[in-house]
């Protein structure tokens, strides 16, 4: 019964991630996108932790749940930092600024700084809201229908096929976000949503009860860690540097290279 | 006394890694001394050490190739974990990485010195450059060495990491925009590659079977064919993005165009080929498991390659900055390579040879053009690199090398690329007549038309650059700028006349064995 409850909770959390991905796509401001992304990261943490209990506790998988949790904590201060001009980028300064920003996130701390009100209002889409909704729904249906025909015959009864459909949905919606939004931060959020889809796929497929291969799990955990390192590189180095040189997070201002 | 292959592999992989860390340490020590003489000496040591590390790595690779061709098994297991299982394919790509890196490392000193004099970088930046350069070298070697397919993905991801910093090295707006596009597009693509790898893991019916390539191809019955096919599709998209296959190639012109020229040589010469190597590994598994029941894999590669070739054509013809044109040539030649892999047989051999030939020619072009950029640095820049005129008169050595490289790049005889393209074309025509297949004949016709148009395009660009009167303020050419590139140009010519063989080392034999590795289970 406990096993059934665990599977059901994973399914509910996975579907909630899908709904949040839709709200991210349809968000008007970056503030909303970041908020929904953070909630999605928390849900992913839950999914990974619960999956770690599949077929006996897997510490490596439980440890990887720290990654979405880390992004939940760091995403807002890192994005915030990247839109403020920095004259020097020493490690000590980066860490102290991040700690200040994390403290400001705690309940009871100072209200939003004036700079937040500027960058968090961006987040507009290339397509109109109605069209964005229509495209998103088409993508969701595609992600459920196509894999169901291809993947369901391939899967054993023990494998939740809905998880794979949700994975494809997150990938497609994340990709659509990257294409549809005007600004760089929204592009990053889209990439992070795709990363969540990847997490879900790797966790689902490597914790099959009929395929308990702990070395395989460990190597996929390492792969996801390296991928997160790429994401952090973008957030810690590239995005602030780009903003410093171009003074903008709008993609239309990053069209110097053409042809 | 024979050195064990484990030690040679360690030397090959760790020489550049240790050198990178040593270069950074030397730089930090020099900076502390606050002396321009100390910094100058540090730059010399760093340049020489990087060159030596590349040479050591190359010698180790040649030694391993020698052992492999002599029949030695190069497999290393720790318990049940296979650390590596080197075959002809992995060593041929490792050889490619080392040759190109050696050539590029010979130019890094000149590049960094010119940037320093122009005030575009500092001594501190130079230390980081050498560290990243050597890390980039190591990560590309890892791609060809690892046997586990998840580690293969990790190694490819690590190349993204190192190369992003190198592309954005100048930290001006254009370089950062290029680094941005590169990391976003390749990171998006690499997710699909990981998903493909996950699908392959799901295809394994035996839980004791690891994700070891060598063990998977030995037990094709343990793999679910449908999941393998699904895996191949995702991997083609994922690693195809990294390889610069159309339509996922959009990072190519920006990345190659804005990177420092030694890095552009590495990106175009070997990084793309590392991604092709990953595709080849999955393609082999697909062939072994699905065999002749699913010819779709080879057809998919043929049309993907052709699409890349055709898409590159208009961009090569139109007026553009020269490094961007060279980047589109990479798109063209990757397309030709993938086309050849899809054709199979002699076409596959031609594709593997083309991989080598293209790497050498492209490296020659980028490094020769780098010389031009350095010597023309005082000339007022134009919109489409219009300031680079009269190169043959102002810099006869580099100009001649650009002319040779340009002709080689468009597949003119008697150069190496002509020979490998001819092999691919001949194999395609034979297959089209043998099957028979109208669509394949149509594909060959499109191939020929694209190549012909590209010929005209690059000849036009090169002649505009080489001819006419040079502007004033061009610095005179030095012999040390040219002689390393002459060594690079020799195989470009010689490989067109006969496939490279020196002493015990026979490139043709190595490539033939590589073909056997890839063609396991498929039609010869």
XYZ file of C-alpha atoms in Angstrom:
783
model
C 0.000 0.000 0.000
C 2.861 2.307 0.849
C 4.343 1.502 -2.525
C 1.083 2.446 -4.224
C 0.923 5.696 -2.291
C 4.481 6.477 -3.320
C 3.700 5.869 -7.001
C 0.562 7.987 -6.794
C 2.400 10.858 -5.128
C 5.074 10.731 -7.834
C 2.334 10.843 -10.483
C 0.585 13.803 -8.827
C 3.848 15.717 -8.466
C 4.786 14.955 -12.084
C 1.448 16.233 -13.377
C 1.803 19.325 -11.213
C 5.156 19.954 -12.872
C 3.395 19.804 -16.223
C 0.805 22.363 -15.147
C 3.537 24.619 -13.831
C 5.400 24.325 -17.141
C 2.237 25.577 -18.858
C 1.977 28.513 -16.471
C 5.641 29.346 -17.105
C 5.016 29.475 -20.850
C 1.977 31.690 -20.365
C 3.508 33.995 -17.743
C 3.624 37.652 -18.590
C 6.396 38.759 -16.243
C 9.710 37.192 -15.332
C 8.739 37.403 -11.697
C 5.911 34.940 -12.318
C 8.138 32.670 -14.395
C 10.777 32.516 -11.715
C 8.199 31.846 -9.010
C 6.580 28.981 -10.938
C 9.969 27.570 -11.860
C 10.973 27.501 -8.207
C 7.819 25.646 -7.246
C 8.472 23.174 -10.068
C 12.014 22.661 -8.753
C 10.614 21.826 -5.322
C 8.238 19.299 -6.852
C 11.046 17.717 -8.792
C 12.995 17.407 -5.549
C 10.032 15.513 -4.142
C 9.815 13.215 -7.174
C 13.497 12.389 -7.031
C 13.431 11.727 -3.279
C 10.415 9.456 -3.602
C 11.976 7.637 -6.577
C 15.109 7.067 -4.534
C 13.058 4.680 -2.441
C 12.318 2.436 -5.436
C 13.608 -1.092 -4.903
C 15.523 -0.183 -1.761
C 16.951 3.215 -0.846
C 19.427 4.600 -3.381
C 21.649 7.208 -1.736
C 23.079 8.476 -5.041
C 19.622 9.300 -6.300
C 18.635 10.889 -3.005
C 21.751 13.063 -3.223
C 20.815 14.247 -6.725
C 17.589 15.671 -5.298
C 19.797 18.389 -3.839
C 20.372 19.739 -7.342
C 16.828 20.997 -8.032
C 16.722 22.148 -4.406
C 19.918 24.137 -4.953
C 18.447 25.719 -8.053
C 15.286 26.525 -6.106
C 17.413 28.502 -3.641
C 19.879 30.082 -6.029
C 17.885 30.847 -9.162
C 16.375 34.138 -8.075
C 19.508 35.706 -6.571
C 21.611 34.549 -9.516
C 19.201 36.009 -12.065
C 18.841 39.164 -10.037
C 22.583 39.568 -9.801
C 23.039 39.095 -13.515
C 20.904 42.133 -14.320
C 22.843 44.515 -12.084
C 26.106 45.942 -13.355
C 29.184 44.617 -11.593
C 32.564 46.233 -11.901
C 34.537 43.392 -10.435
C 33.786 39.720 -10.357
C 35.953 38.350 -7.572
C 34.729 35.147 -6.006
C 34.398 36.715 -2.568
C 32.214 39.502 -3.950
C 30.030 37.056 -5.881
C 29.442 34.915 -2.784
C 28.731 37.862 -0.479
C 26.243 39.353 -2.942
C 24.505 36.018 -3.274
C 24.220 35.682 0.509
C 22.700 39.152 0.762
C 20.177 38.306 -1.930
C 19.314 34.947 -0.331
C 18.715 36.693 3.012
C 16.399 39.135 1.285
C 14.311 36.186 0.100
C 13.564 35.104 3.663
C 10.183 36.067 5.146
C 10.267 39.316 7.044
C 13.240 40.671 5.129
C 13.297 43.969 3.192
C 10.820 44.431 0.403
C 11.831 44.154 -3.242
C 14.637 46.493 -4.223
C 13.930 49.068 -6.913
C 16.126 47.172 -9.381
C 13.857 44.113 -9.073
C 10.901 46.087 -10.220
C 12.684 46.784 -13.485
C 13.879 43.398 -14.630
C 11.069 41.316 -13.204
C 8.493 43.122 -15.297
C 9.983 41.839 -18.517
C 8.853 38.512 -19.906
C 6.724 39.274 -22.930
C 6.144 36.732 -25.664
C 6.584 36.978 -29.412
C 3.166 35.384 -29.947
C -0.055 36.792 -28.541
C -1.389 35.177 -25.395
C -4.183 33.302 -27.193
C -1.781 31.872 -29.748
C 0.672 30.912 -26.998
C -2.106 29.008 -25.218
C -3.082 27.210 -28.415
C 0.483 26.229 -29.270
C 1.137 25.069 -25.710
C -1.939 22.859 -25.712
C -0.992 21.379 -29.078
C 2.448 20.594 -27.690
C 0.972 18.943 -24.612
C -1.353 16.803 -26.706
C 1.504 15.892 -29.051
C 3.712 14.974 -26.113
C 1.043 12.649 -24.764
C -0.369 11.144 -27.931
C 2.793 10.494 -29.947
C 4.841 8.864 -27.177
C 1.775 6.853 -26.120
C 1.707 5.213 -29.555
C 5.445 4.748 -29.771
C 6.466 4.204 -26.189
C 3.589 2.392 -24.505
C 4.098 -0.868 -26.424
C 7.728 -0.780 -25.382
C 7.234 -0.335 -21.687
C 6.751 -2.951 -19.026
C 3.766 -2.784 -16.729
C 5.968 -1.554 -13.931
C 6.980 1.605 -15.740
C 4.730 4.667 -15.454
C 4.297 5.684 -19.094
C 2.723 8.974 -18.023
C 6.112 10.043 -16.626
C 7.677 9.772 -20.059
C 4.837 11.772 -21.600
C 5.367 14.438 -18.963
C 9.072 14.393 -19.761
C 8.356 15.063 -23.432
C 5.898 17.790 -22.430
C 8.472 19.544 -20.288
C 11.026 19.308 -23.105
C 8.636 20.714 -25.685
C 7.240 23.452 -23.453
C 10.749 24.438 -22.356
C 11.829 24.648 -25.988
C 8.755 26.688 -26.863
C 9.502 29.088 -24.005
C 13.022 29.595 -25.319
C 11.712 30.401 -28.783
C 8.661 32.402 -27.767
C 10.047 34.816 -25.205
C 11.848 38.077 -25.913
C 14.468 38.076 -23.213
C 17.475 36.070 -22.211
C 16.296 35.212 -18.716
C 13.124 33.663 -20.065
C 15.344 31.629 -22.405
C 17.270 30.367 -19.415
C 14.066 29.471 -17.592
C 12.998 27.533 -20.684
C 16.305 25.655 -20.668
C 15.866 24.895 -16.983
C 12.377 23.520 -17.619
C 13.877 21.214 -20.249
C 16.455 20.210 -17.658
C 13.653 19.262 -15.291
C 12.210 17.069 -18.024
C 15.571 15.420 -18.380
C 15.809 14.819 -14.637
C 12.398 13.210 -14.682
C 13.302 10.940 -17.602
C 16.610 9.848 -16.128
C 15.109 9.192 -12.707
C 12.094 7.325 -14.103
C 13.990 5.099 -16.476
C 16.913 4.275 -14.227
C 14.780 3.304 -11.245
C 12.789 0.628 -13.006
C 12.210 -2.250 -10.594
C 13.096 -4.708 -13.355
C 16.399 -2.959 -13.974
C 18.092 -2.212 -10.658
C 21.549 -1.187 -11.881
C 23.135 1.021 -9.241
C 26.187 1.849 -11.378
C 23.898 3.042 -14.138
C 22.025 5.246 -11.678
C 25.312 6.668 -10.425
C 26.564 7.521 -13.881
C 23.297 9.224 -14.808
C 23.446 11.175 -11.551
C 26.925 12.339 -12.536
C 25.666 13.299 -15.991
C 22.909 15.425 -14.474
C 25.416 17.062 -12.120
C 27.617 18.054 -15.039
C 24.618 19.430 -16.864
C 23.732 21.538 -13.853
C 27.310 22.838 -13.841
C 26.699 24.133 -17.367
C 23.540 25.883 -16.177
C 25.401 27.472 -13.287
C 28.140 28.634 -15.661
C 25.518 30.459 -17.680
C 24.019 32.034 -14.586
C 27.203 32.924 -12.716
C 29.538 33.990 -15.540
C 28.006 34.325 -18.956
C 24.749 36.118 -18.216
C 26.297 38.852 -16.020
C 29.118 39.338 -18.546
C 26.621 39.588 -21.391
C 24.509 42.045 -19.478
C 27.562 44.141 -18.602
C 28.594 44.482 -22.248
C 25.190 44.930 -23.841
C 23.281 46.504 -20.898
C 20.228 44.542 -21.943
C 18.542 41.194 -21.450
C 16.416 41.573 -24.560
C 17.213 39.077 -27.301
C 16.658 41.752 -29.938
C 19.711 43.526 -28.531
C 21.833 40.405 -28.981
C 21.692 40.340 -32.758
C 25.173 41.708 -33.422
C 26.123 38.447 -35.120
C 24.064 37.743 -38.198
C 24.292 35.881 -41.488
C 61.030 -2.452 -22.525
C 57.428 -2.255 -23.633
C 55.315 0.261 -21.745
C 51.902 -1.062 -20.801
C 48.966 0.435 -22.670
C 47.445 1.684 -19.414
C 50.450 3.915 -18.815
C 50.412 5.156 -22.381
C 46.724 6.017 -22.102
C 47.355 7.846 -18.831
C 50.224 9.777 -20.402
C 48.105 10.627 -23.443
C 45.202 11.911 -21.362
C 47.019 13.485 -18.433
C 49.923 15.225 -20.155
C 47.715 18.111 -21.310
C 45.779 18.167 -18.021
C 48.921 18.524 -15.916
C 50.329 21.025 -18.373
C 47.231 23.164 -18.081
C 47.554 23.311 -14.328
C 51.283 23.946 -14.590
C 50.708 26.831 -16.998
C 48.282 28.444 -14.593
C 50.747 28.030 -11.732
C 53.585 29.530 -13.767
C 51.348 32.449 -14.638
C 50.395 33.077 -11.016
C 54.044 33.005 -9.964
C 54.967 35.452 -12.723
C 52.149 37.810 -11.751
C 53.341 37.865 -8.157
C 56.785 38.928 -9.281
C 55.290 42.072 -10.885
C 58.002 42.093 -13.512
C 57.484 42.344 -17.258
C 60.493 40.085 -17.830
C 59.007 37.404 -15.559
C 55.707 37.663 -17.416
C 57.442 37.426 -20.787
C 59.332 34.316 -19.656
C 56.107 32.835 -18.299
C 54.444 33.267 -21.686
C 57.323 31.475 -23.391
C 57.241 28.593 -20.886
C 53.480 28.236 -21.196
C 53.606 28.163 -24.973
C 56.461 25.646 -25.057
C 54.905 23.420 -22.375
C 51.579 23.310 -24.212
C 53.374 22.369 -27.415
C 55.353 19.647 -25.642
C 52.231 18.251 -23.973
C 50.488 18.008 -27.349
C 53.556 16.277 -28.779
C 53.723 13.791 -25.885
C 50.042 13.036 -26.276
C 50.512 12.510 -30.007
C 53.460 10.159 -29.527
C 51.474 8.114 -26.983
C 48.602 7.847 -29.437
C 50.890 6.689 -32.245
C 52.380 4.107 -29.922
C 48.915 2.799 -29.029
C 47.962 2.663 -32.714
C 51.109 0.668 -33.373
C 50.126 -1.830 -30.646
C 46.579 -2.081 -31.950
C 47.680 -2.737 -35.529
C 50.087 -5.366 -34.190
C 47.063 -7.194 -32.751
C 47.247 -6.198 -29.085
C 43.973 -5.895 -27.158
C 43.712 -2.477 -25.544
C 41.085 -3.172 -22.923
C 41.251 -2.139 -19.285
C 38.779 -3.281 -16.655
C 38.628 -2.472 -12.976
C 36.523 -5.251 -11.492
C 33.331 -5.362 -13.537
C 33.731 -1.797 -14.744
C 35.249 -1.372 -18.189
C 37.385 1.767 -18.062
C 38.277 1.755 -21.737
C 38.302 -0.541 -24.754
C 40.304 1.138 -27.473
C 39.662 0.120 -31.022
C 40.702 1.560 -34.378
C 37.841 4.065 -34.387
C 38.687 5.547 -30.988
C 42.395 5.753 -31.751
C 41.857 7.314 -35.161
C 39.825 10.088 -33.564
C 42.339 10.444 -30.734
C 45.039 10.817 -33.393
C 43.004 13.507 -35.101
C 42.543 15.434 -31.845
C 46.263 15.318 -31.102
C 47.443 16.329 -34.569
C 45.130 19.331 -34.775
C 45.846 20.389 -31.191
C 49.586 20.227 -31.876
C 49.161 22.501 -34.866
C 46.905 24.899 -32.962
C 49.208 24.993 -29.929
C 52.050 26.155 -32.189
C 49.986 29.273 -32.948
C 48.647 30.116 -29.492
C 51.781 31.999 -28.455
C 51.615 34.306 -31.491
C 47.924 34.928 -30.996
C 48.202 35.788 -27.304
C 51.222 38.015 -27.862
C 49.391 40.000 -30.537
C 46.342 40.373 -28.292
C 48.553 41.556 -25.446
C 50.197 44.179 -27.627
C 46.784 45.337 -28.804
C 45.666 45.638 -25.177
C 42.849 43.103 -25.646
C 43.981 40.788 -22.867
C 46.248 40.706 -19.831
C 48.845 38.361 -18.392
C 46.191 37.007 -16.019
C 43.948 36.127 -18.958
C 46.795 34.309 -20.673
C 47.185 31.898 -17.756
C 43.498 31.029 -17.933
C 43.708 30.635 -21.713
C 46.405 27.988 -21.465
C 44.515 26.149 -18.735
C 41.314 26.132 -20.791
C 43.159 25.195 -23.980
C 44.694 22.154 -22.352
C 41.431 21.221 -20.636
C 39.710 21.431 -23.999
C 42.356 19.087 -25.395
C 41.842 16.580 -22.565
C 38.061 16.602 -22.812
C 38.171 15.906 -26.550
C 40.546 13.011 -25.940
C 38.203 11.651 -23.285
C 35.399 11.505 -25.844
C 37.376 9.046 -27.944
C 38.735 7.053 -24.987
C 35.678 6.254 -22.880
C 33.778 3.038 -23.423
C 30.725 3.809 -21.298
C 28.095 5.706 -23.292
C 26.984 7.844 -20.349
C 30.614 8.850 -19.793
C 30.740 9.622 -23.496
C 27.912 12.115 -22.948
C 29.708 13.571 -19.936
C 32.907 13.959 -21.958
C 31.035 15.747 -24.763
C 29.416 17.993 -22.150
C 32.834 18.791 -20.705
C 34.025 19.897 -24.143
C 31.093 22.348 -24.163
C 32.215 23.669 -20.815
C 35.826 24.291 -21.818
C 35.029 25.631 -25.261
C 32.406 28.130 -24.043
C 35.013 30.012 -22.038
C 37.415 29.904 -24.964
C 34.866 31.249 -27.440
C 34.053 34.099 -25.080
C 37.718 34.667 -24.261
C 37.914 38.217 -25.613
C 34.886 39.159 -23.460
C 33.721 41.803 -25.879
C 30.109 41.959 -26.979
C 30.496 39.813 -30.085
C 32.495 37.093 -28.349
C 30.049 36.873 -25.447
C 27.074 36.779 -27.792
C 28.766 33.943 -29.703
C 29.496 32.077 -26.452
C 25.891 32.601 -25.398
C 24.446 31.211 -28.602
C 26.888 28.333 -28.529
C 26.119 27.220 -24.994
C 22.353 27.689 -25.264
C 21.987 25.837 -28.565
C 24.378 23.000 -27.751
C 22.971 22.609 -24.227
C 19.483 22.319 -25.677
C 20.711 19.732 -28.143
C 22.690 17.784 -25.607
C 19.520 17.205 -23.579
C 18.202 15.186 -26.506
C 21.461 13.238 -26.604
C 21.085 12.387 -22.927
C 17.507 11.336 -23.513
C 18.740 9.128 -26.337
C 21.277 7.607 -23.978
C 18.544 7.052 -21.395
C 16.462 5.270 -24.053
C 19.409 3.040 -24.878
C 19.736 2.214 -21.181
C 16.056 1.263 -21.248
C 16.694 -0.975 -24.232
C 18.938 -3.243 -22.184
C 16.971 -6.299 -21.100
C 19.749 -7.820 -19.043
C 20.294 -5.772 -15.836
C 23.856 -7.079 -15.557
C 24.813 -5.525 -18.872
C 26.420 -2.103 -18.406
C 26.275 0.858 -20.791
C 29.619 -0.206 -22.178
C 29.733 0.191 -25.953
C 32.043 -2.777 -26.506
C 29.849 -5.069 -24.412
C 26.593 -3.858 -25.961
C 27.716 -4.556 -29.540
C 28.870 -7.995 -28.434
C 25.359 -8.844 -27.168
C 22.833 -7.356 -29.580
C 20.126 -9.821 -28.540
C 20.046 -8.219 -25.094
C 18.766 -4.954 -26.601
C 15.193 -4.037 -27.469
C 15.263 -2.967 -31.158
C 12.500 -0.387 -30.877
C 14.147 1.429 -28.000
C 17.473 1.310 -29.853
C 15.873 2.982 -32.871
C 14.258 5.637 -30.657
C 17.616 6.173 -28.975
C 19.330 6.694 -32.326
C 16.810 9.335 -33.395
C 17.313 11.380 -30.236
C 21.075 10.945 -30.330
C 21.196 12.133 -33.925
C 19.394 15.329 -32.932
C 21.429 15.761 -29.754
C 24.943 15.027 -30.930
C 24.001 16.381 -34.321
C 23.585 19.795 -32.697
C 27.109 19.544 -31.370
C 28.384 18.319 -34.720
C 26.838 21.299 -36.456
C 24.426 19.289 -38.574
C 21.633 21.330 -40.110
C 19.210 22.617 -38.937
C 20.848 22.635 -35.518
C 23.983 24.354 -36.827
C 23.120 27.989 -36.068
C 25.830 28.318 -33.418
C 28.545 27.359 -35.898
C 29.209 30.627 -37.725
C 29.070 32.670 -34.530
C 31.217 30.317 -32.462
C 33.861 29.760 -35.126
C 33.749 33.350 -36.255
C 34.317 34.995 -32.883
C 36.640 32.526 -31.183
C 40.403 33.154 -31.187
C 41.773 31.629 -34.391
C 43.632 28.688 -32.730
C 40.344 27.827 -30.999
C 38.414 28.176 -34.261
C 40.813 25.596 -35.697
C 40.073 23.241 -32.799
C 36.318 23.806 -32.985
C 36.134 23.192 -36.698
C 38.898 20.633 -36.940
C 38.112 18.315 -34.064
C 35.223 19.336 -31.819
C 32.671 18.714 -34.545
C 34.330 15.372 -35.289
C 34.055 14.349 -31.613
C 30.296 14.705 -31.904
C 30.367 12.728 -35.183
C 32.315 10.043 -33.304
C 29.515 9.817 -30.717
C 26.943 9.455 -33.508
C 29.054 6.711 -35.092
C 29.052 4.727 -31.842
C 25.267 4.805 -31.601
C 24.958 4.151 -35.334
C 27.023 0.997 -34.895
C 24.780 -0.263 -32.107
C 21.725 0.512 -34.237
C 23.198 -1.433 -37.159
C 24.196 -4.361 -34.968
C 20.778 -4.628 -33.325
C 18.514 -3.756 -36.247
C 20.693 -4.934 -39.132
C 19.083 -5.008 -42.544
C 15.556 -4.920 -41.042
C 15.880 -1.162 -40.568
C 17.723 0.533 -43.428
C 16.154 3.810 -42.239
C 19.215 4.706 -40.157
C 21.507 4.948 -43.179
C 18.851 6.726 -45.259
C 18.331 9.205 -42.447
C 22.055 9.942 -42.383
C 22.193 10.337 -46.157
C 19.416 12.915 -46.258
C 20.622 14.700 -43.126
C 24.090 15.016 -44.622
C 22.702 16.209 -47.924
C 20.498 18.782 -46.204
C 23.517 20.204 -44.342
C 25.494 20.386 -47.577
C 22.696 22.140 -49.444
C 21.945 24.566 -46.614
C 25.588 25.620 -46.421
C 25.733 26.446 -50.120
C 24.014 29.861 -50.255
C 25.793 31.035 -47.115
C 29.196 30.189 -48.582
C 28.404 32.013 -51.797
C 27.138 35.213 -50.192
C 29.478 37.906 -48.975
C 30.445 37.540 -45.335
C 33.309 37.723 -42.873
C 35.917 35.148 -43.791
C 35.830 33.087 -40.610
C 32.053 32.791 -40.899
C 32.502 31.527 -44.454
C 34.954 28.947 -43.155
C 32.382 27.973 -40.527
C 29.790 27.347 -43.236
C 32.360 25.190 -44.980
C 32.411 23.121 -41.799
C 28.653 22.690 -42.178
C 29.228 21.601 -45.786
C 31.931 19.077 -44.946
C 30.161 17.647 -41.915
C 27.256 17.118 -44.282
C 29.542 15.265 -46.683
C 30.921 13.121 -43.853
C 27.456 12.170 -42.589
C 26.381 11.479 -46.187
C 29.341 9.148 -46.610
C 28.615 7.351 -43.330
C 25.056 6.761 -44.522
C 26.265 5.363 -47.860
C 28.455 2.860 -46.021
C 31.181 0.576 -47.332
C 33.680 2.558 -49.396
C 31.575 5.621 -48.641
C 32.183 5.101 -44.926
C 35.902 4.751 -45.564
C 35.767 7.949 -47.587
C 33.868 9.662 -44.768
C 36.455 8.693 -42.162
C 39.257 9.807 -44.471
C 37.320 13.007 -45.127
C 37.189 13.579 -41.371
C 40.980 13.609 -41.298
C 41.426 15.609 -44.441
C 38.899 18.242 -43.513
C 40.430 18.658 -40.043
C 43.868 19.313 -41.513
C 42.674 21.659 -44.238
C 40.394 23.641 -41.956
C 43.146 23.975 -39.340
C 45.486 25.214 -42.065
C 42.953 27.783 -43.214
C 42.165 29.143 -39.757
C 45.817 29.340 -38.719
C 46.899 30.935 -41.995
C 44.068 33.436 -41.753
C 45.106 34.040 -38.154
C 48.525 35.118 -39.437
C 46.782 37.515 -41.791
C 44.663 38.928 -38.967
C 47.751 39.545 -36.853
C 49.713 41.263 -39.616
C 46.758 43.333 -40.804
C 45.810 44.402 -37.262
C 46.805 48.038 -37.890
C 44.625 48.322 -41.013
C 41.201 49.872 -40.538
C 38.633 47.046 -40.433
C 35.889 46.755 -43.043
C 32.389 45.344 -42.718
C 33.026 42.002 -44.425
C 36.740 41.748 -43.675
C 37.250 44.049 -46.685
C 40.574 45.171 -45.250
C 42.119 41.813 -46.101
C 43.203 42.374 -49.709
C 46.473 41.828 -51.483
C 47.479 39.111 -49.033
C 49.505 37.245 -51.661
C 51.659 40.307 -52.186
C 51.906 41.464 -48.556
C 52.305 37.999 -47.011
C 53.362 35.565 -49.743
C 53.779 32.559 -47.431
C 50.405 32.807 -45.692
C 48.784 33.886 -48.950
C 50.058 30.833 -50.763
C 48.906 28.606 -47.913
C 45.457 30.193 -48.029
C 45.341 29.565 -51.761
C 46.358 25.909 -51.303
C 43.949 25.449 -48.400
C 41.130 27.160 -50.270
C 41.539 24.940 -53.314
C 41.728 21.892 -51.070
C 38.602 23.002 -49.202
C 36.501 23.180 -52.343
C 37.617 19.706 -53.341
C 39.962 20.600 -56.144
C 42.460 17.946 -57.262
C 45.088 16.858 -56.442
C 44.386 17.709 -52.815
C 43.254 15.380 -50.047
C 39.605 16.444 -49.842
C 39.127 15.775 -53.550
C 40.232 12.191 -53.045
C 37.951 11.494 -50.084
C 34.971 13.229 -51.727
C 35.547 11.163 -54.841
C 35.480 7.962 -52.779
C 32.175 8.976 -51.195
C 30.682 9.956 -54.526
C 31.803 6.766 -56.217
C 30.345 4.666 -53.397
C 27.060 6.574 -53.656
C 26.811 6.032 -57.413
C 27.669 2.333 -57.078
C 25.011 1.883 -54.413
C 22.441 3.820 -56.456
C 23.107 1.606 -59.477
C 23.287 -1.597 -57.440
C 20.036 -1.220 -55.479
C 18.777 0.472 -57.893
C 17.513 3.656 -56.316
C 16.181 6.743 -58.043
C 16.144 8.776 -54.836
C 19.832 8.008 -54.262
C 20.704 9.112 -57.790
C 18.766 12.288 -57.116
C 20.747 12.731 -53.882
C 24.016 12.325 -55.800
C 22.889 14.935 -58.339
C 22.100 17.401 -55.545
C 25.491 16.638 -53.980
C 27.313 17.461 -57.215
C 25.377 20.666 -57.823
C 26.025 21.919 -54.264
C 29.728 21.148 -54.424
C 30.044 22.897 -57.782
C 28.335 26.052 -56.522
C 30.466 26.043 -53.389
C 33.584 25.788 -55.530
C 32.692 29.018 -57.273
C 31.757 30.739 -54.040
C 34.967 30.158 -52.128
C 37.191 30.812 -55.131
C 35.539 34.212 -55.401
C 36.139 34.987 -51.696
C 39.729 33.769 -51.719
C 40.656 35.632 -54.876
C 39.195 38.840 -53.462
C 41.430 38.401 -50.434
C 44.613 37.330 -52.159
C 44.711 39.586 -55.183
C 44.793 43.351 -55.622
C 47.151 45.824 -53.995
C 47.627 45.458 -50.207
C 46.813 48.433 -47.984
C 49.571 50.283 -46.131
C 50.334 49.454 -42.478
C 50.506 45.701 -43.090
C 53.265 44.175 -40.991
C 55.807 42.065 -42.780
C 55.569 38.327 -42.539
C 58.017 36.315 -40.416
C 59.289 32.851 -41.235
C 58.137 31.438 -37.893
C 54.553 32.332 -38.889
C 54.759 30.153 -41.957
C 56.934 27.090 -41.434
C 54.606 25.237 -38.984
C 51.807 25.672 -41.505
C 53.917 24.287 -44.326
C 54.230 21.092 -42.268
C 50.449 21.075 -42.072
C 50.032 21.719 -45.791
C 52.179 18.744 -46.768
C 49.678 16.041 -45.782
C 46.934 18.134 -47.418
C 48.740 17.581 -50.701
C 50.236 14.151 -50.061
C 46.971 12.593 -48.857
C 45.489 13.485 -52.197
C 48.108 11.460 -53.997
C 48.240 8.466 -51.642
C 46.886 7.850 -48.165
C 49.435 8.752 -45.565
C 51.883 6.034 -44.583
C 55.154 6.483 -42.768
C 57.180 3.618 -41.319
C 54.898 1.217 -39.464
C 52.066 3.732 -39.349
C 49.522 3.230 -42.101
C 46.505 5.537 -42.003
C 44.656 3.457 -44.590
C 44.911 0.330 -42.459
C 43.739 2.235 -39.385
C 40.749 3.623 -41.252
C 39.909 0.227 -42.747
C 39.788 -1.265 -39.269
C 37.628 1.683 -38.179
C 35.222 0.881 -41.004
C 35.036 -2.709 -39.752
C 34.210 -1.421 -36.265
C 31.331 0.747 -37.521
C 29.996 -1.734 -40.054
C 29.486 -4.607 -37.632
C 26.170 -6.215 -38.492
C 25.404 -3.985 -41.480
C 25.805 -4.560 -45.189
C 29.437 -4.300 -46.417
